[in-house]
């Protein structure tokens, strides 16, 4: 069965205020944003006027993925700002910025995976962790803070640079940065005989590798999962996160049971709850 997992407490640094009409109103640090949200199919609790009065800026789509940020107040949002997540006796610091693809550099619901990564790494001696489709490195930073030696793989140089800035903010040196196609990287690592104590992956529904390699999740998810088999140590852990509207948790469960038959799979649906107790679904995570 699928467990529903609410995100741990950001202690005031992040807040989902309201959701609805395919949008979300949320606060990152001091900055309040309105962004598109395909899963928020219900009506919002607050009026349009209240949303506009509350938010600093709103993202408006101009293409299928791209768009522009429109300021809603006189004072503008800073070019960059930081937020922190309380992490055990420590904290994780992230640099945020408004991008042309509606993202700001962090997925707050992923905190639940960071906590799991910490619980897995803390019991191991110098664990080696591989983070694929690693984006701005939330999971890489969490694993490195928990004592892991991390290999961070993403196809886009700009986000790898962003991730390395996040590592510097957290005084971390133990990350190896790779601008690579995830599938090709895994196939090469297998040939080299390299293995990991933990593998993390959060593949997009579609995208492109650095040499224009085409990625479509449904077409490549089986091959991608198979490529992880030789890389994961027998007592290793796996966190497989997907945010794709048409992907079933059962699909992930089947793949992991086929390729990792000796290990136990748990499935969770991640969500964030707004101030009006609406639960916004934000993807499925399978763990070994």
Tab-separated table of C-alpha atoms in Angstrom:
chain	number	residue	atom	x	y	z
A	1	UNK	CA	0.000	0.000	0.000
A	2	UNK	CA	0.954	3.647	-0.400
A	3	UNK	CA	1.676	5.651	2.735
A	4	UNK	CA	0.807	9.365	2.636
A	5	UNK	CA	3.711	11.350	3.979
A	6	UNK	CA	3.500	14.977	5.030
A	7	UNK	CA	6.614	17.084	4.817
A	8	UNK	CA	8.486	17.690	8.094
A	9	UNK	CA	8.357	21.101	9.725
A	10	UNK	CA	10.387	23.880	8.086
A	11	UNK	CA	10.068	25.861	11.356
A	12	UNK	CA	8.699	28.984	9.708
A	13	UNK	CA	11.145	29.104	6.778
A	14	UNK	CA	8.645	27.714	4.259
A	15	UNK	CA	4.861	27.777	4.250
A	16	UNK	CA	2.171	26.684	1.801
A	17	UNK	CA	-0.504	29.315	2.438
A	18	UNK	CA	-3.309	28.446	0.010
A	19	UNK	CA	-3.921	26.286	-3.065
A	20	UNK	CA	-6.531	26.129	-5.817
A	21	UNK	CA	-7.453	27.147	-9.371
A	22	UNK	CA	-4.291	25.317	-10.531
A	23	UNK	CA	-2.050	27.634	-8.509
A	24	UNK	CA	-0.332	27.793	-5.137
A	25	UNK	CA	0.417	30.681	-2.797
A	26	UNK	CA	3.568	29.978	-0.802
A	27	UNK	CA	6.222	31.681	1.263
A	28	UNK	CA	9.946	30.983	1.037
A	29	UNK	CA	11.657	32.901	3.840
A	30	UNK	CA	10.220	36.421	3.543
A	31	UNK	CA	9.185	36.119	-0.112
A	32	UNK	CA	5.617	35.167	-1.046
A	33	UNK	CA	4.983	33.771	-4.534
A	34	UNK	CA	2.070	32.658	-6.705
A	35	UNK	CA	2.983	29.778	-9.014
A	36	UNK	CA	1.148	27.362	-11.319
A	37	UNK	CA	0.254	24.000	-9.742
A	38	UNK	CA	-1.400	21.423	-12.032
A	39	UNK	CA	-2.593	19.287	-9.108
A	40	UNK	CA	-4.529	22.059	-7.308
A	41	UNK	CA	-7.828	21.353	-9.066
A	42	UNK	CA	-10.105	22.714	-6.286
A	43	UNK	CA	-11.166	26.282	-5.456
A	44	UNK	CA	-8.833	28.314	-3.244
A	45	UNK	CA	-9.932	29.253	0.284
A	46	UNK	CA	-8.858	32.900	-0.007
A	47	UNK	CA	-10.151	35.361	-2.611
A	48	UNK	CA	-8.139	36.455	-5.659
A	49	UNK	CA	-7.790	39.876	-3.997
A	50	UNK	CA	-6.293	38.318	-0.876
A	51	UNK	CA	-3.816	36.307	-2.950
A	52	UNK	CA	-2.706	39.426	-4.843
A	53	UNK	CA	-2.437	41.461	-1.643
A	54	UNK	CA	-0.383	38.745	0.097
A	55	UNK	CA	2.081	37.837	-2.665
A	56	UNK	CA	5.146	39.780	-3.822
A	57	UNK	CA	5.311	38.222	-7.264
A	58	UNK	CA	3.376	35.922	-9.583
A	59	UNK	CA	4.564	33.548	-12.299
A	60	UNK	CA	2.678	33.735	-15.592
A	61	UNK	CA	3.204	31.075	-18.210
A	62	UNK	CA	4.134	32.249	-21.705
A	63	UNK	CA	4.990	28.816	-23.144
A	64	UNK	CA	4.489	25.187	-22.175
A	65	UNK	CA	7.142	25.534	-19.449
A	66	UNK	CA	8.614	28.997	-19.640
A	67	UNK	CA	7.098	32.180	-18.283
A	68	UNK	CA	7.704	35.501	-16.580
A	69	UNK	CA	7.491	36.765	-13.012
A	70	UNK	CA	5.212	39.774	-12.535
A	71	UNK	CA	5.760	41.894	-9.415
A	72	UNK	CA	2.599	42.573	-7.367
A	73	UNK	CA	4.120	45.099	-4.956
A	74	UNK	CA	6.368	48.123	-5.135
A	75	UNK	CA	9.294	46.514	-3.345
A	76	UNK	CA	10.868	43.899	-5.607
A	77	UNK	CA	12.038	40.439	-4.597
A	78	UNK	CA	15.837	40.259	-4.253
A	79	UNK	CA	17.737	38.636	-7.105
A	80	UNK	CA	18.750	35.864	-4.680
A	81	UNK	CA	17.856	34.982	-1.122
A	82	UNK	CA	18.452	32.121	1.316
A	83	UNK	CA	16.348	29.814	3.430
A	84	UNK	CA	17.313	27.197	5.984
A	85	UNK	CA	15.979	23.800	6.897
A	86	UNK	CA	16.573	22.456	10.447
A	87	UNK	CA	18.466	19.185	10.004
A	88	UNK	CA	19.165	17.210	13.155
A	89	UNK	CA	21.473	19.334	15.297
A	90	UNK	CA	22.495	21.239	12.180
A	91	UNK	CA	20.777	23.101	9.362
A	92	UNK	CA	20.803	23.091	5.570
A	93	UNK	CA	21.100	26.442	3.783
A	94	UNK	CA	19.848	26.963	0.237
A	95	UNK	CA	20.187	29.814	-2.224
A	96	UNK	CA	16.913	30.636	-3.962
A	97	UNK	CA	16.222	32.695	-7.087
A	98	UNK	CA	13.317	33.177	-9.486
A	99	UNK	CA	13.895	31.193	-12.696
A	100	UNK	CA	12.164	31.346	-16.070
A	101	UNK	CA	10.747	27.834	-15.465
A	102	UNK	CA	8.680	28.734	-12.349
A	103	UNK	CA	11.163	26.991	-10.030
A	104	UNK	CA	13.046	28.765	-7.253
A	105	UNK	CA	15.794	26.206	-6.551
A	106	UNK	CA	14.140	24.028	-3.913
A	107	UNK	CA	11.294	21.510	-3.642
A	108	UNK	CA	10.195	21.819	0.010
A	109	UNK	CA	8.347	18.479	0.015
A	110	UNK	CA	11.693	16.734	-0.544
A	111	UNK	CA	12.637	17.405	3.097
A	112	UNK	CA	11.035	14.078	3.993
A	113	UNK	CA	13.557	12.342	1.696
A	114	UNK	CA	16.445	14.326	3.237
A	115	UNK	CA	15.425	13.009	6.666
A	116	UNK	CA	15.367	9.453	5.320
A	117	UNK	CA	18.807	9.920	3.718
A	118	UNK	CA	20.150	11.159	7.055
A	119	UNK	CA	18.730	8.161	8.928
A	120	UNK	CA	20.387	5.807	6.390
A	121	UNK	CA	23.783	7.540	6.246
A	122	UNK	CA	24.292	8.112	9.943
A	123	UNK	CA	24.734	4.427	10.762
A	124	UNK	CA	27.347	3.811	8.050
A	125	UNK	CA	31.106	4.374	7.935
A	126	UNK	CA	31.935	6.933	5.168
A	127	UNK	CA	28.957	5.973	2.998
A	128	UNK	CA	29.162	6.671	-0.727
A	129	UNK	CA	25.989	8.177	-2.178
A	130	UNK	CA	25.032	8.742	-5.830
A	131	UNK	CA	22.477	11.490	-6.565
A	132	UNK	CA	21.059	11.363	-10.119
A	133	UNK	CA	18.964	14.102	-11.791
A	134	UNK	CA	20.291	15.960	-8.786
A	135	UNK	CA	19.109	19.506	-9.694
A	136	UNK	CA	20.288	22.163	-7.186
A	137	UNK	CA	21.431	19.505	-4.763
A	138	UNK	CA	19.009	19.408	-1.821
A	139	UNK	CA	19.544	15.651	-1.419
A	140	UNK	CA	23.302	15.963	-2.116
A	141	UNK	CA	23.664	18.549	0.659
A	142	UNK	CA	21.592	16.412	3.055
A	143	UNK	CA	23.690	13.291	2.334
A	144	UNK	CA	26.989	15.190	2.624
A	145	UNK	CA	25.872	16.778	5.934
A	146	UNK	CA	25.073	13.264	7.168
A	147	UNK	CA	28.685	12.239	6.482
A	148	UNK	CA	28.428	10.777	2.976
A	149	UNK	CA	30.843	11.135	0.104
A	150	UNK	CA	28.470	12.294	-2.654
A	151	UNK	CA	28.560	12.048	-6.449
A	152	UNK	CA	26.105	14.604	-7.871
A	153	UNK	CA	24.948	14.052	-11.472
A	154	UNK	CA	22.808	16.403	-13.546
A	155	UNK	CA	22.670	17.112	-17.273
A	156	UNK	CA	22.478	20.908	-16.950
A	157	UNK	CA	25.644	22.789	-16.079
A	158	UNK	CA	23.802	25.814	-14.644
A	159	UNK	CA	21.988	23.757	-12.008
A	160	UNK	CA	25.191	21.881	-11.130
A	161	UNK	CA	26.836	25.297	-10.588
A	162	UNK	CA	23.873	26.301	-8.404
A	163	UNK	CA	24.240	23.067	-6.413
A	164	UNK	CA	27.949	23.708	-5.884
A	165	UNK	CA	27.091	27.195	-4.558
A	166	UNK	CA	24.703	25.493	-2.119
A	167	UNK	CA	27.519	23.163	-1.049
A	168	UNK	CA	29.748	26.187	-0.362
A	169	UNK	CA	26.980	27.831	1.706
A	170	UNK	CA	26.960	24.665	3.826
A	171	UNK	CA	30.787	24.447	4.090
A	172	UNK	CA	30.833	21.100	2.284
A	173	UNK	CA	33.771	19.799	0.265
A	174	UNK	CA	32.828	16.138	-0.061
A	175	UNK	CA	30.807	16.358	-3.306
A	176	UNK	CA	31.955	15.282	-6.768
A	177	UNK	CA	30.140	17.255	-9.502
A	178	UNK	CA	29.283	15.609	-12.839
A	179	UNK	CA	27.520	17.274	-15.788
A	180	UNK	CA	26.389	14.036	-17.395
A	181	UNK	CA	23.475	12.077	-18.799
A	182	UNK	CA	22.317	9.970	-15.811
A	183	UNK	CA	21.742	6.728	-17.708
A	184	UNK	CA	25.103	6.849	-19.523
A	185	UNK	CA	26.885	7.723	-16.281
A	186	UNK	CA	25.348	4.688	-14.505
A	187	UNK	CA	26.246	2.341	-17.346
A	188	UNK	CA	29.865	3.573	-17.233
A	189	UNK	CA	30.043	3.287	-13.427
A	190	UNK	CA	28.890	-0.351	-13.719
A	191	UNK	CA	31.695	-1.081	-16.211
A	192	UNK	CA	34.164	0.515	-13.779
A	193	UNK	CA	32.846	-1.724	-10.995
A	194	UNK	CA	31.903	1.204	-8.728
A	195	UNK	CA	29.278	0.681	-6.043
A	196	UNK	CA	27.325	2.918	-3.673
A	197	UNK	CA	25.769	2.642	-0.221
A	198	UNK	CA	22.890	4.850	-1.342
A	199	UNK	CA	21.380	5.952	-4.650
A	200	UNK	CA	18.947	8.856	-4.986
A	201	UNK	CA	17.076	9.782	-8.133
A	202	UNK	CA	14.331	12.248	-8.989
A	203	UNK	CA	13.938	12.004	-12.767
A	204	UNK	CA	11.829	14.566	-14.657
A	205	UNK	CA	8.912	13.489	-16.848
A	206	UNK	CA	10.992	14.589	-19.835
A	207	UNK	CA	14.207	16.422	-20.589
A	208	UNK	CA	17.512	16.360	-22.436
A	209	UNK	CA	21.037	15.233	-21.628
A	210	UNK	CA	24.120	17.450	-22.190
A	211	UNK	CA	24.581	16.048	-25.721
A	212	UNK	CA	20.887	16.335	-26.562
A	213	UNK	CA	20.053	12.822	-25.330
A	214	UNK	CA	16.271	12.528	-25.235
A	215	UNK	CA	14.762	11.591	-21.869
A	216	UNK	CA	11.135	10.510	-21.544
A	217	UNK	CA	10.390	8.937	-18.180
A	218	UNK	CA	7.913	6.260	-19.296
A	219	UNK	CA	10.202	5.124	-22.120
A	220	UNK	CA	13.408	4.974	-20.071
A	221	UNK	CA	12.347	4.278	-16.487
A	222	UNK	CA	12.806	0.506	-16.812
A	223	UNK	CA	16.269	0.810	-18.382
A	224	UNK	CA	17.217	3.422	-15.783
A	225	UNK	CA	16.148	1.192	-12.863
A	226	UNK	CA	17.989	-1.786	-14.371
A	227	UNK	CA	21.156	0.341	-14.674
A	228	UNK	CA	21.131	0.865	-10.876
A	229	UNK	CA	21.263	-2.855	-10.027
A	230	UNK	CA	25.056	-3.338	-10.285
A	231	UNK	CA	25.701	0.022	-8.572
A	232	UNK	CA	23.825	-0.537	-5.310
A	233	UNK	CA	25.545	-2.496	-2.544
A	234	UNK	CA	23.488	-5.400	-1.200
A	235	UNK	CA	22.819	-3.540	2.064
A	236	UNK	CA	22.407	-0.197	0.265
A	237	UNK	CA	19.386	2.119	0.226
A	238	UNK	CA	17.543	3.628	-2.730
A	239	UNK	CA	15.270	6.689	-2.875
A	240	UNK	CA	13.370	6.857	-6.178
A	241	UNK	CA	11.246	10.002	-6.388
A	242	UNK	CA	8.924	10.843	-9.272
A	243	UNK	CA	6.729	13.825	-9.925
A	244	UNK	CA	4.849	12.870	-13.071
A	245	UNK	CA	1.088	13.293	-13.265
A	246	UNK	CA	0.470	10.038	-15.100
A	247	UNK	CA	2.790	7.706	-13.205
A	248	UNK	CA	1.346	5.133	-10.822
A	249	UNK	CA	3.003	4.049	-7.595
A	250	UNK	CA	2.378	0.460	-8.703
A	251	UNK	CA	4.638	0.993	-11.711
A	252	UNK	CA	7.552	1.920	-9.429
A	253	UNK	CA	6.744	-0.967	-7.105
A	254	UNK	CA	6.793	-3.475	-9.986
A	255	UNK	CA	10.121	-2.188	-11.326
A	256	UNK	CA	11.834	-2.335	-7.950
A	257	UNK	CA	10.434	-5.794	-7.160
A	258	UNK	CA	11.640	-7.106	-10.523
A	259	UNK	CA	15.140	-5.603	-10.381
A	260	UNK	CA	15.708	-5.719	-6.598
A	261	UNK	CA	13.741	-8.837	-5.578
A	262	UNK	CA	15.565	-9.373	-2.268
A	263	UNK	CA	14.885	-5.902	-0.890
A	264	UNK	CA	11.763	-4.472	0.665
A	265	UNK	CA	10.038	-1.588	-1.132
A	266	UNK	CA	8.017	1.080	0.656
A	267	UNK	CA	5.894	3.544	-1.300
A	268	UNK	CA	4.831	7.005	-0.169
A	269	UNK	CA	2.863	9.796	-1.760
A	270	UNK	CA	4.386	13.112	-0.721
A	271	UNK	CA	2.217	16.115	0.007
A	272	UNK	CA	2.268	19.577	1.505
A	273	UNK	CA	-0.691	20.801	3.525
A	274	UNK	CA	-1.867	24.387	3.159
A	275	UNK	CA	-3.272	26.526	5.982
A	276	UNK	CA	-6.781	25.320	5.131
A	277	UNK	CA	-5.826	21.623	5.504
A	278	UNK	CA	-5.896	20.871	1.784
A	279	UNK	CA	-3.287	18.262	0.966
A	280	UNK	CA	-1.420	19.053	-2.226
A	281	UNK	CA	-0.005	15.832	-3.768
A	282	UNK	CA	3.601	16.257	-4.873
A	283	UNK	CA	4.785	12.974	-6.276
A	284	UNK	CA	5.538	9.428	-5.295
A	285	UNK	CA	8.656	8.106	-3.639
A	286	UNK	CA	9.725	4.460	-3.530
A	287	UNK	CA	12.431	3.413	-1.066
A	288	UNK	CA	14.460	0.256	-0.761
